[in-house]
Tab-separated table of C-alpha atoms in Angstrom:
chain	number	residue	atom	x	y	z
A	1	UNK	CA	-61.211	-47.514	-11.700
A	2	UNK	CA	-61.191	-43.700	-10.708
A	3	UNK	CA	-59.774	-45.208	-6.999
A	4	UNK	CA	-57.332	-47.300	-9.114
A	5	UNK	CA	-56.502	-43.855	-11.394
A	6	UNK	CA	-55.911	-41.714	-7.981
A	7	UNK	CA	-53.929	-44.408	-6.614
A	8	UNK	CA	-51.226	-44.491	-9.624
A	9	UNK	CA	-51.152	-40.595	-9.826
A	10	UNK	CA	-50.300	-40.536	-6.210
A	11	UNK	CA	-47.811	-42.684	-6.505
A	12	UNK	CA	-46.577	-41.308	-9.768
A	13	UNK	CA	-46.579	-38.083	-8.248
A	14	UNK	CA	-44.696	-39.610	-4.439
A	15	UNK	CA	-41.889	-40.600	-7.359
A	16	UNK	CA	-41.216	-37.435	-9.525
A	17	UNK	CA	-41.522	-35.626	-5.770
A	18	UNK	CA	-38.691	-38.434	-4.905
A	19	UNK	CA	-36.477	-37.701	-7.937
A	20	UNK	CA	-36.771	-34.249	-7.396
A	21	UNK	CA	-35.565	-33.933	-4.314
A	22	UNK	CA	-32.605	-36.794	-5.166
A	23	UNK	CA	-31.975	-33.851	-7.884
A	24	UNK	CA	-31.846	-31.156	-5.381
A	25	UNK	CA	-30.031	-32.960	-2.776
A	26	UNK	CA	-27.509	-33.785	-5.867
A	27	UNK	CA	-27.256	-29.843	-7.404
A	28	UNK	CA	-26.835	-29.061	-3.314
A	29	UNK	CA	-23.644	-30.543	-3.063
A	30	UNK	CA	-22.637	-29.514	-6.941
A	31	UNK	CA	-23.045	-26.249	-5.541
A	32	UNK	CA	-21.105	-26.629	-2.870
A	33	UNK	CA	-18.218	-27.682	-4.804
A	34	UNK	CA	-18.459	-25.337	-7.315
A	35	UNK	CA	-18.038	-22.571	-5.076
A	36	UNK	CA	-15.512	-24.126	-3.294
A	37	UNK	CA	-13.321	-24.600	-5.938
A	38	UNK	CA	-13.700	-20.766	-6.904
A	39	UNK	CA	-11.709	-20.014	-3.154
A	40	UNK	CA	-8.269	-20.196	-4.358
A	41	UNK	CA	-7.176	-19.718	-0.529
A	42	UNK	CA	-9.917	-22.753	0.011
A	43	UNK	CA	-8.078	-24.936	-2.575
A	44	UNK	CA	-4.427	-23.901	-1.232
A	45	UNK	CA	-5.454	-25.072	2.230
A	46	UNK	CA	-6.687	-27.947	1.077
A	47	UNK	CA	-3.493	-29.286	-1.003
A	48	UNK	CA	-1.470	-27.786	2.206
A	49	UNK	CA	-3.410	-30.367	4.515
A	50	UNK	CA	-2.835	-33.064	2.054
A	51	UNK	CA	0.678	-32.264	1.777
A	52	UNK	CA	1.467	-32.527	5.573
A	53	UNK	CA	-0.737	-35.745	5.980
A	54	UNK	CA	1.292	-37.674	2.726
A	55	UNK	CA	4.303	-35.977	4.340
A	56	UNK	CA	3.040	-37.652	7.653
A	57	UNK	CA	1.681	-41.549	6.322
A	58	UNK	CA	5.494	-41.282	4.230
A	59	UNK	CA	7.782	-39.739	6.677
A	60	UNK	CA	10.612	-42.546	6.360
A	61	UNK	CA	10.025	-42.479	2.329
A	62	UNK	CA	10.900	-38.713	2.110
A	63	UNK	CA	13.639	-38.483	4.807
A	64	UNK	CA	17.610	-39.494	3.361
A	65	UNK	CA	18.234	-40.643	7.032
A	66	UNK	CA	17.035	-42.038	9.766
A	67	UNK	CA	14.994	-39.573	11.916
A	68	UNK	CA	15.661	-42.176	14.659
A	69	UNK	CA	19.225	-42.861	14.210
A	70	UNK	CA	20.924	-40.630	16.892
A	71	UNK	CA	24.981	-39.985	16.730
A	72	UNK	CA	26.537	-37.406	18.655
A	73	UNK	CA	29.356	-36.594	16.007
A	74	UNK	CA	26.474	-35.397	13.846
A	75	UNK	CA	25.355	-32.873	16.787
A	76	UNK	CA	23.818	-29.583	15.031
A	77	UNK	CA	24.529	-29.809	11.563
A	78	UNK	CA	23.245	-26.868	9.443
A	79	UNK	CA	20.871	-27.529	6.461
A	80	UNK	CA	22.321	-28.453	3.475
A	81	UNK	CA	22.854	-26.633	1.011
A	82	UNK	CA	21.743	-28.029	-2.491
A	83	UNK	CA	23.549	-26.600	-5.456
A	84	UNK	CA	22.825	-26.171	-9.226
A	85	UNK	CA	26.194	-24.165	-9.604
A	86	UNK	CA	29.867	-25.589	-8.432
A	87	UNK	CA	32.421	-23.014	-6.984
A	88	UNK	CA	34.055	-22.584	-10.243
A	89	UNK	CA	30.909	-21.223	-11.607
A	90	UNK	CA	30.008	-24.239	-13.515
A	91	UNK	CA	26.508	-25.148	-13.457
A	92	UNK	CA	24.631	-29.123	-13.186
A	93	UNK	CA	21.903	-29.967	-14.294
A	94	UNK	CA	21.522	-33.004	-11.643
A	95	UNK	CA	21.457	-31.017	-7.796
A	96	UNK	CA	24.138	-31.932	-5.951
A	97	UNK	CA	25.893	-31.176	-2.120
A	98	UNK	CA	29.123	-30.931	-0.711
A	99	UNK	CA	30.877	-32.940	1.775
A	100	UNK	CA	30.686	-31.333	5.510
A	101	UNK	CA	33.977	-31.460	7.428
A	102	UNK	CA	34.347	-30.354	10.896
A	103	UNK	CA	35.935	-28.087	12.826
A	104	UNK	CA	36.426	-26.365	16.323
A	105	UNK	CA	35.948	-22.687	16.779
A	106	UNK	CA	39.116	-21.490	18.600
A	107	UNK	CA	37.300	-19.388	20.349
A	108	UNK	CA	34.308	-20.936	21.740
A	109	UNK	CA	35.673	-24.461	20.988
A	110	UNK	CA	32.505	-25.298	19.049
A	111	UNK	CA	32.087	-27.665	16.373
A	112	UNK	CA	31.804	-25.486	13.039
A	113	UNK	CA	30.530	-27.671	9.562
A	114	UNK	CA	31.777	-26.189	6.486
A	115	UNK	CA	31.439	-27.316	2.946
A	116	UNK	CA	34.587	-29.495	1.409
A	117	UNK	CA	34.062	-28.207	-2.438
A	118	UNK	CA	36.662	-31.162	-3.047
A	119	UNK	CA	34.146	-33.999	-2.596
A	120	UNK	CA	30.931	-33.699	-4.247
A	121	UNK	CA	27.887	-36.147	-4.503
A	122	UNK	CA	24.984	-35.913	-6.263
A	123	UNK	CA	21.618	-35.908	-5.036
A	124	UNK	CA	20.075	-39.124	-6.408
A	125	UNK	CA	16.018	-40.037	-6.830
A	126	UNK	CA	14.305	-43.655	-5.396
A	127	UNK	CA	17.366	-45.091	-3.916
A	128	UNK	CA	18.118	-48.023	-1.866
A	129	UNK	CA	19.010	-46.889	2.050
A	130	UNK	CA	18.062	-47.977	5.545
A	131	UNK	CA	15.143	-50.031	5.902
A	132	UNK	CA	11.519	-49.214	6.633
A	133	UNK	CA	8.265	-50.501	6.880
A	134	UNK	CA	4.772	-48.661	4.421
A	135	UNK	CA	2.224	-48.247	6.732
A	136	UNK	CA	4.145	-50.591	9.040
A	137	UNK	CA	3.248	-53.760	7.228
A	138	UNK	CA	5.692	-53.745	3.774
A	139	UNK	CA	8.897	-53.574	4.418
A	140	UNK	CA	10.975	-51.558	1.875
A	141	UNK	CA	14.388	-49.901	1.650
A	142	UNK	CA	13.317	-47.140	-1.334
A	143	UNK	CA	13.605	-43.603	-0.517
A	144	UNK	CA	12.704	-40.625	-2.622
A	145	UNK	CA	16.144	-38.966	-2.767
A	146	UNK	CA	19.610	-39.430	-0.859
A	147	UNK	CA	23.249	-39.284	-1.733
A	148	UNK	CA	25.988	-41.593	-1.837
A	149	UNK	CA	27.818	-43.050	0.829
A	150	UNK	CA	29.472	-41.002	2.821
A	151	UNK	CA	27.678	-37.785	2.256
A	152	UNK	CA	25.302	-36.326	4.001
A	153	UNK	CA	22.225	-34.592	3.281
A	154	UNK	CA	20.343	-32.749	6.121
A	155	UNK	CA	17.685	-30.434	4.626
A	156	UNK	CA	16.591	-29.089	7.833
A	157	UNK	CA	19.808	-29.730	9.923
A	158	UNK	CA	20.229	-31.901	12.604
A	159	UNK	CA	19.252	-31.791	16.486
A	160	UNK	CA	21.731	-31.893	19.395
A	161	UNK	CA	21.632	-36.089	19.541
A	162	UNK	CA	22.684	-35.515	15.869
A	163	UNK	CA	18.973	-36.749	14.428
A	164	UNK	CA	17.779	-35.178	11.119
A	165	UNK	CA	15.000	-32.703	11.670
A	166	UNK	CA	13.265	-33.069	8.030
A	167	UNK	CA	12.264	-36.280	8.769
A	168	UNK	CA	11.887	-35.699	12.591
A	169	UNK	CA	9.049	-33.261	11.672
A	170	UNK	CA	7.960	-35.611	8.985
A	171	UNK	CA	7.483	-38.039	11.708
A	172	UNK	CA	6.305	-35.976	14.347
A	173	UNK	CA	3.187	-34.820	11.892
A	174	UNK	CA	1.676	-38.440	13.055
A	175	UNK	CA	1.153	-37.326	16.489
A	176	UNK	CA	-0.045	-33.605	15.902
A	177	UNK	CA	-1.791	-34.739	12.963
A	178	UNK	CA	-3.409	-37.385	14.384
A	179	UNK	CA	-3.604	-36.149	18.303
A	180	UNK	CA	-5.636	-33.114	16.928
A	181	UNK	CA	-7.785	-34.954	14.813
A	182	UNK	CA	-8.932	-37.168	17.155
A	183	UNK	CA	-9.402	-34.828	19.585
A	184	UNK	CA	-11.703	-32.763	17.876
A	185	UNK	CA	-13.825	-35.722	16.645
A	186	UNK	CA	-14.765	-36.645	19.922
A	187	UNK	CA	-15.452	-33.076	20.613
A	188	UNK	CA	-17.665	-32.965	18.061
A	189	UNK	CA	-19.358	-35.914	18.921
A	190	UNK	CA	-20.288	-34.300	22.231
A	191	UNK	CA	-21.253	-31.157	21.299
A	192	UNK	CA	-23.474	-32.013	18.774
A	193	UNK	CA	-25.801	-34.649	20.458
A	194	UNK	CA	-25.690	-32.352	23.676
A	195	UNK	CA	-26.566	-29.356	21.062
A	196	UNK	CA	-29.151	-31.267	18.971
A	197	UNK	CA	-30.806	-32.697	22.497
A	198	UNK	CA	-30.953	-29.580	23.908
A	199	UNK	CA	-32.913	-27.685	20.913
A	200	UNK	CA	-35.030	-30.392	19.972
A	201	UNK	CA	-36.430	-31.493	23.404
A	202	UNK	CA	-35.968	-27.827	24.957
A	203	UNK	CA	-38.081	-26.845	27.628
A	204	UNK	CA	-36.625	-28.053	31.581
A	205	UNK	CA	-33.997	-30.445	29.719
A	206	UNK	CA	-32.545	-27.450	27.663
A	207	UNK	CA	-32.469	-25.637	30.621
A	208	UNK	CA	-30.423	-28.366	32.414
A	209	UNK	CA	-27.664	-28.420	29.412
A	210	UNK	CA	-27.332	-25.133	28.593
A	211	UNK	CA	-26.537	-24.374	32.272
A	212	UNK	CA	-23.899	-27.513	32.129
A	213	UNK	CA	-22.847	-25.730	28.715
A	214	UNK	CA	-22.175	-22.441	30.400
A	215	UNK	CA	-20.548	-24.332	34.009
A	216	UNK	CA	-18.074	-26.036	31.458
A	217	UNK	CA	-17.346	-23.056	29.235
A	218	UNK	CA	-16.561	-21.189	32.600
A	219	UNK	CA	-13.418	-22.765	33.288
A	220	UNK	CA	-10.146	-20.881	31.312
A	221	UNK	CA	-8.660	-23.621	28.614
A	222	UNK	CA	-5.256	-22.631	29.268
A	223	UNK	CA	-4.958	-23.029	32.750
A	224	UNK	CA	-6.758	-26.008	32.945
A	225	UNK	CA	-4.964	-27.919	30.155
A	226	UNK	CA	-1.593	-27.076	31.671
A	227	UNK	CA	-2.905	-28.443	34.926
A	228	UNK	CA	-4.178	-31.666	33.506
A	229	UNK	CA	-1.337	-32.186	31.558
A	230	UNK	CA	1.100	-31.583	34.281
A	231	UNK	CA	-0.337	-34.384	36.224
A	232	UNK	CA	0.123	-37.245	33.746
A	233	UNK	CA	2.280	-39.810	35.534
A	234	UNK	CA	5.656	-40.241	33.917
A	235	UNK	CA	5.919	-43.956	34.049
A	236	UNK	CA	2.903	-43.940	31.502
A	237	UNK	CA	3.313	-45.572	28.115
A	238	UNK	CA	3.075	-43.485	24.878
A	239	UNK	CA	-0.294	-44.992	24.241
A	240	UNK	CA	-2.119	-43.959	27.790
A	241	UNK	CA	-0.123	-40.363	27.387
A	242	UNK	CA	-1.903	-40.392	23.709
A	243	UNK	CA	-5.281	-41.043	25.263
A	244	UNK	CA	-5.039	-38.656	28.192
A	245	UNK	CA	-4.107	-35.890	25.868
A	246	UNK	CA	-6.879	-36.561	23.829
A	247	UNK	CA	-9.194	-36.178	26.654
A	248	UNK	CA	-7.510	-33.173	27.712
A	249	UNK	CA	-7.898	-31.430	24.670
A	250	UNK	CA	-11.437	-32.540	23.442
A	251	UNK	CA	-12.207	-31.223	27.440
A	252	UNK	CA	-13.218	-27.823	27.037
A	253	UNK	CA	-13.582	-27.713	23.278
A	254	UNK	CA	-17.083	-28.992	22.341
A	255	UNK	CA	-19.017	-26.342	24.127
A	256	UNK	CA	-19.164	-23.465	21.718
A	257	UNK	CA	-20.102	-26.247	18.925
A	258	UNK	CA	-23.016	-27.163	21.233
A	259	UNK	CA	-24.611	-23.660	21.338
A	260	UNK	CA	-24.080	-23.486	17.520
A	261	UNK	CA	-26.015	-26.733	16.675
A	262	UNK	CA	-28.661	-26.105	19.435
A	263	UNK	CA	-29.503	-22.797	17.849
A	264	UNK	CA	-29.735	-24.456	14.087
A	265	UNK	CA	-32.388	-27.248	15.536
A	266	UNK	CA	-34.372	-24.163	17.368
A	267	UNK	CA	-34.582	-23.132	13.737
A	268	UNK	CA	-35.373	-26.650	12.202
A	269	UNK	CA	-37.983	-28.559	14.734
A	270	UNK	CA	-40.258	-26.280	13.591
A	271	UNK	CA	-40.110	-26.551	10.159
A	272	UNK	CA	-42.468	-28.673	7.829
A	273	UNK	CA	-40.488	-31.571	7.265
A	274	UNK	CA	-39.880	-32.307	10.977
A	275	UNK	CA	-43.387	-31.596	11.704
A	276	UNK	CA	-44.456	-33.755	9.282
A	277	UNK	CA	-42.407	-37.283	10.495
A	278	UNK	CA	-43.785	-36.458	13.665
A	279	UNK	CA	-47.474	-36.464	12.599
A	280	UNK	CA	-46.889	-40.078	10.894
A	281	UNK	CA	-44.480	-41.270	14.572
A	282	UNK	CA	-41.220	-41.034	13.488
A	283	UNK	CA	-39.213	-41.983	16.945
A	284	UNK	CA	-37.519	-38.664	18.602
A	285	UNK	CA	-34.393	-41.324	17.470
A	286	UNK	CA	-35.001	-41.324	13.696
A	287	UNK	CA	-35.736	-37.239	13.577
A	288	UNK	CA	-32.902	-36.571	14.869
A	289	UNK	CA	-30.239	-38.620	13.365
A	290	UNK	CA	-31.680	-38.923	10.029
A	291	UNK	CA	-33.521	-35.379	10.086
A	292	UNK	CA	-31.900	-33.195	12.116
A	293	UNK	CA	-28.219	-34.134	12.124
A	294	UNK	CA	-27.699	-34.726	8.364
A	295	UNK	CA	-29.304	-30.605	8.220
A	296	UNK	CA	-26.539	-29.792	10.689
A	297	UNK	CA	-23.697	-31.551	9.106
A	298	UNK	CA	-22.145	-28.967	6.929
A	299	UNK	CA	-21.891	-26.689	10.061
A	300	UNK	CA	-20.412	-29.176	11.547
A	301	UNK	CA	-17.657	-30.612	9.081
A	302	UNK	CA	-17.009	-26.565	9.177
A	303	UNK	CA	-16.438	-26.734	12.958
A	304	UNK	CA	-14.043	-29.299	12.469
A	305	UNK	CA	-12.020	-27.572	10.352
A	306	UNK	CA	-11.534	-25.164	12.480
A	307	UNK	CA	-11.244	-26.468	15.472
A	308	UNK	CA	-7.995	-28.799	14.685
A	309	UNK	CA	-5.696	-26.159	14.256
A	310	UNK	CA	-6.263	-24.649	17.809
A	311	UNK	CA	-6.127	-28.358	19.381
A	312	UNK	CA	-2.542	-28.208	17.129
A	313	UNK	CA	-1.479	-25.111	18.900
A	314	UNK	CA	-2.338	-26.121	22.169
A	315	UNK	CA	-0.686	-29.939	21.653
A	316	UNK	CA	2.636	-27.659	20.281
A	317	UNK	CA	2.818	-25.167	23.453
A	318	UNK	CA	1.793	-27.734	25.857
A	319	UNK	CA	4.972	-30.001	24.488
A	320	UNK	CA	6.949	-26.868	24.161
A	321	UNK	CA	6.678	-26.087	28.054
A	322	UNK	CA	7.513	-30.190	28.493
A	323	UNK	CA	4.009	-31.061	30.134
A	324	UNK	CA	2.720	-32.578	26.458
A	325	UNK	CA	3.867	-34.999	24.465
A	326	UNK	CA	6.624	-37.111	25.919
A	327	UNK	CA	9.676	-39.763	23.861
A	328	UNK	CA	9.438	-42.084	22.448
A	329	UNK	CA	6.022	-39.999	20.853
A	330	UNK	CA	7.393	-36.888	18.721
A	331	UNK	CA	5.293	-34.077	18.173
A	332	UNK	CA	6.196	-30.823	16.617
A	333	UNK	CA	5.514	-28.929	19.394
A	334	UNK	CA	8.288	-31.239	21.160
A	335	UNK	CA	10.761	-30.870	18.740
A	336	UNK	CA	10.218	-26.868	19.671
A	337	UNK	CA	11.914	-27.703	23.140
A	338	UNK	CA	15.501	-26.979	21.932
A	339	UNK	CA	14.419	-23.550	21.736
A	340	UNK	CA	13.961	-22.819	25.017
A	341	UNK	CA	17.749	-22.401	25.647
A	342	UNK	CA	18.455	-19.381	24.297
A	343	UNK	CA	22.129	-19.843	23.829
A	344	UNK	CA	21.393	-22.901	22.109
A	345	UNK	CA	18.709	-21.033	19.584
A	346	UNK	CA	21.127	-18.266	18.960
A	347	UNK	CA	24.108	-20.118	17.771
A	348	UNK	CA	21.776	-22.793	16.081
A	349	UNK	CA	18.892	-21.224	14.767
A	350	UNK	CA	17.428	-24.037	12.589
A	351	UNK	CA	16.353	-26.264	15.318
A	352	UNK	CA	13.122	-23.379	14.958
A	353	UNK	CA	12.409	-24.987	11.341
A	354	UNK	CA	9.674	-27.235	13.004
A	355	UNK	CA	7.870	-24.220	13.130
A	356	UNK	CA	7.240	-24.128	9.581
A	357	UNK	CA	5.207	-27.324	10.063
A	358	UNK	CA	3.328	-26.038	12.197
A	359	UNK	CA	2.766	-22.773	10.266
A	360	UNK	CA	1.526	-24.701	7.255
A	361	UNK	CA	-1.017	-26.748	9.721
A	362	UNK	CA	-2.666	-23.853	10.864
A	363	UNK	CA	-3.147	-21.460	7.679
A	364	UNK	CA	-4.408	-24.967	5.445
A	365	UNK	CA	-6.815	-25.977	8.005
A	366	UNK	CA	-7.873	-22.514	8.676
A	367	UNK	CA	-7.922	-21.987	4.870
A	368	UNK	CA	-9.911	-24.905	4.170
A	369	UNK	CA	-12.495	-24.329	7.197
A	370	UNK	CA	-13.340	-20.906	5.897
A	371	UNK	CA	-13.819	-22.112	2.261
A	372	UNK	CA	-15.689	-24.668	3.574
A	373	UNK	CA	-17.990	-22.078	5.159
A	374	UNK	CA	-18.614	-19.621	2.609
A	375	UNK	CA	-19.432	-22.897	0.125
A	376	UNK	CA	-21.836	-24.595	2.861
A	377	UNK	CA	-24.224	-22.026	1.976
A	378	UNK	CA	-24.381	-21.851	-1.569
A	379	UNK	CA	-28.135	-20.403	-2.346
A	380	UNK	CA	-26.051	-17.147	-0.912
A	381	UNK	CA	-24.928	-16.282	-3.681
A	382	UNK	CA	-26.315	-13.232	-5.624
């Protein structure tokens, strides 16, 4: 009976030990979000990231026109200008934009677009245009906002082939977006099973990798990347240029993660818990993929963060020099090409709006990384 007793308070005791630590693991994470949501910047990132990947999944929804429909007599049109207030003074309560006429500058015989305050059209919500597909499957011809026919609406302006930028850079958000992302994943993938080998094994092996760690990190990013990109073969299809510029960019970028997480298992194969499944022969395996990497997971989810708006930069100057991203892919740093001719940026200065995309990409992930940070730790707080 006293066996029997023991027995039941052990396991009563292995279940309130359970439930406390489901309770701790739960108030870990409410933590976590409780401080995050105190980070206004943290928040702000978060809704800009969100913003640019809706803006990205449903670039043909928000554009008026077809970022792919190219027409030469459209050639660098300014953005429109959306009114509240006619040129009598009289003011609308529905936003509305004048009709652009053409004409030739005398001078430098160059097209000039000015506003016809003759022919008006309102700017109209959910209407029927050109036809596209959601997520490629549903075909659809609904668009958040256009006007009627024959006006045009060009919120960004147009390009020199005449294509609207707005939903050009809506477009091109896929490939950044998504180039970045995926580029960093794998990244992150290798530097944290290098970095949580290399700590938990140490010894010779740790050795071995940290001295690959350091041969890798040698080599300057810059250099190499423009190098490897330069030698992609033209007559490659968007999809093997995708692939290879993944590789590129995940190259060099998963070293400094792999110091990082090898220094947080230093810290945690020692500790009681890992000692402890080792004493009843937990497989190297299970400690480190259900021990060791869920401990390092916040650190790296941080990482990540971080590291997408650097692989964003590099995608947008690699395309900007014409070694990155090549048509019929779009990328924002390739809609930055324009601006290399200097004439052309002068007379036509919104072919730089792109930029603002790319602006907004780097302050929300870099907003959202640090927030992420400061609320990974929460016991920090005083």
């Amino acid at each position: 009976m006293e066996s029997l007793h023991n027995g039941v308070a052990a396991e009563t005791g292995l279940l309130s030990e359970n439930l406390d630590d489901e309770e701790q693991h739960e108030s870990y994470f409410q933590l976590v979000w409780q401080r995050f949501r105190k980070s206004r910047p943290a928040i702000a990132g978060g809704l800009m990231v969100l913003s640019l990947i809706i803006l990205a999944i449903f670039a043909e929804f928000f554009a008026p026109v077809d970022p792919t429909d190219a027409n030469l007599q459209d050639s660098f049109i300014p953005p429109t200008r959306i009114r509240l207030i006619d040129t009598d003074g009289n003011f609308h309560l529905r936003p509305f934009v004048y009709n652009l006429v053409v004409t030739i500058d005398p001078k430098t015989f160059e097209p000039l677009w000015e506003e016809d305050p003759e022919q008006r059209y309102d700017i109209q919500f959910f209407v029927k245009s050109w036809e596209w597909k959601v997520l490629g499957l549903i075909p659809t011809r609904y668009h958040l906002f256009g006007v009627g026919e024959g006006g045009k609406i060009h919120l960004l302006g147009t390009e020199k082939q005449g294509r609207d930028l707005w939903g050009r850079a809506c477009t091109a958000g896929r490939i950044s977006l998504s180039l970045s992302l995926f580029a960093t994943i794998v990244s992150i993938v290798v530097g944290a099973v290098v970095g949580i080998v290399s700590g938990y094994y140490g010894g010779v092996i740790d050795n071995v990798i940290q001295r690959f760690v350091e041969f890798v990190a040698s080599f300057p990013q810059l250099p190499l990347w423009l190098a490897l990109a330069a030698i992609i073969p033209r007559t490659w299809d968007s999809l093997q240029v995708f692939i290879i510029m993944v590789i590129i960019f995940s190259l060099l970028s998963w070293t400094l993660l792999a110091r990082e997480v090898r220094g947080k298992v230093l810290a945690f194969r020692e500790t009681d818990f890992i000692l402890a499944a080792k004493e009843m022969g937990a497989s190297d395996a299970r400690i480190i993929f259900l021990h060791l990497f869920p401990n390092s997971i916040s650190h790296i989810i941080v990482v990540l963060t971080l590291t997408i708006p650097q692989i964003i930069l590099a995608e947008a100057f690699l395309s900007f020099l014409g070694i990155g991203i090549q048509e019929p892919l779009v990328s924002w740093g390739f809609l930055m090409r324009d601006a290399q001719n200097l004439q052309t940026l002068g007379t036509h200065t919104w072919i730089m709006t792109p930029v603002i995309f790319i602006i907004v990409a780097v302050l929300g992930f870099n907003f959202l990384g640090d927030g992420l940070r400061d609320a990974a730790d929460p016991y920090s707080i005083v």
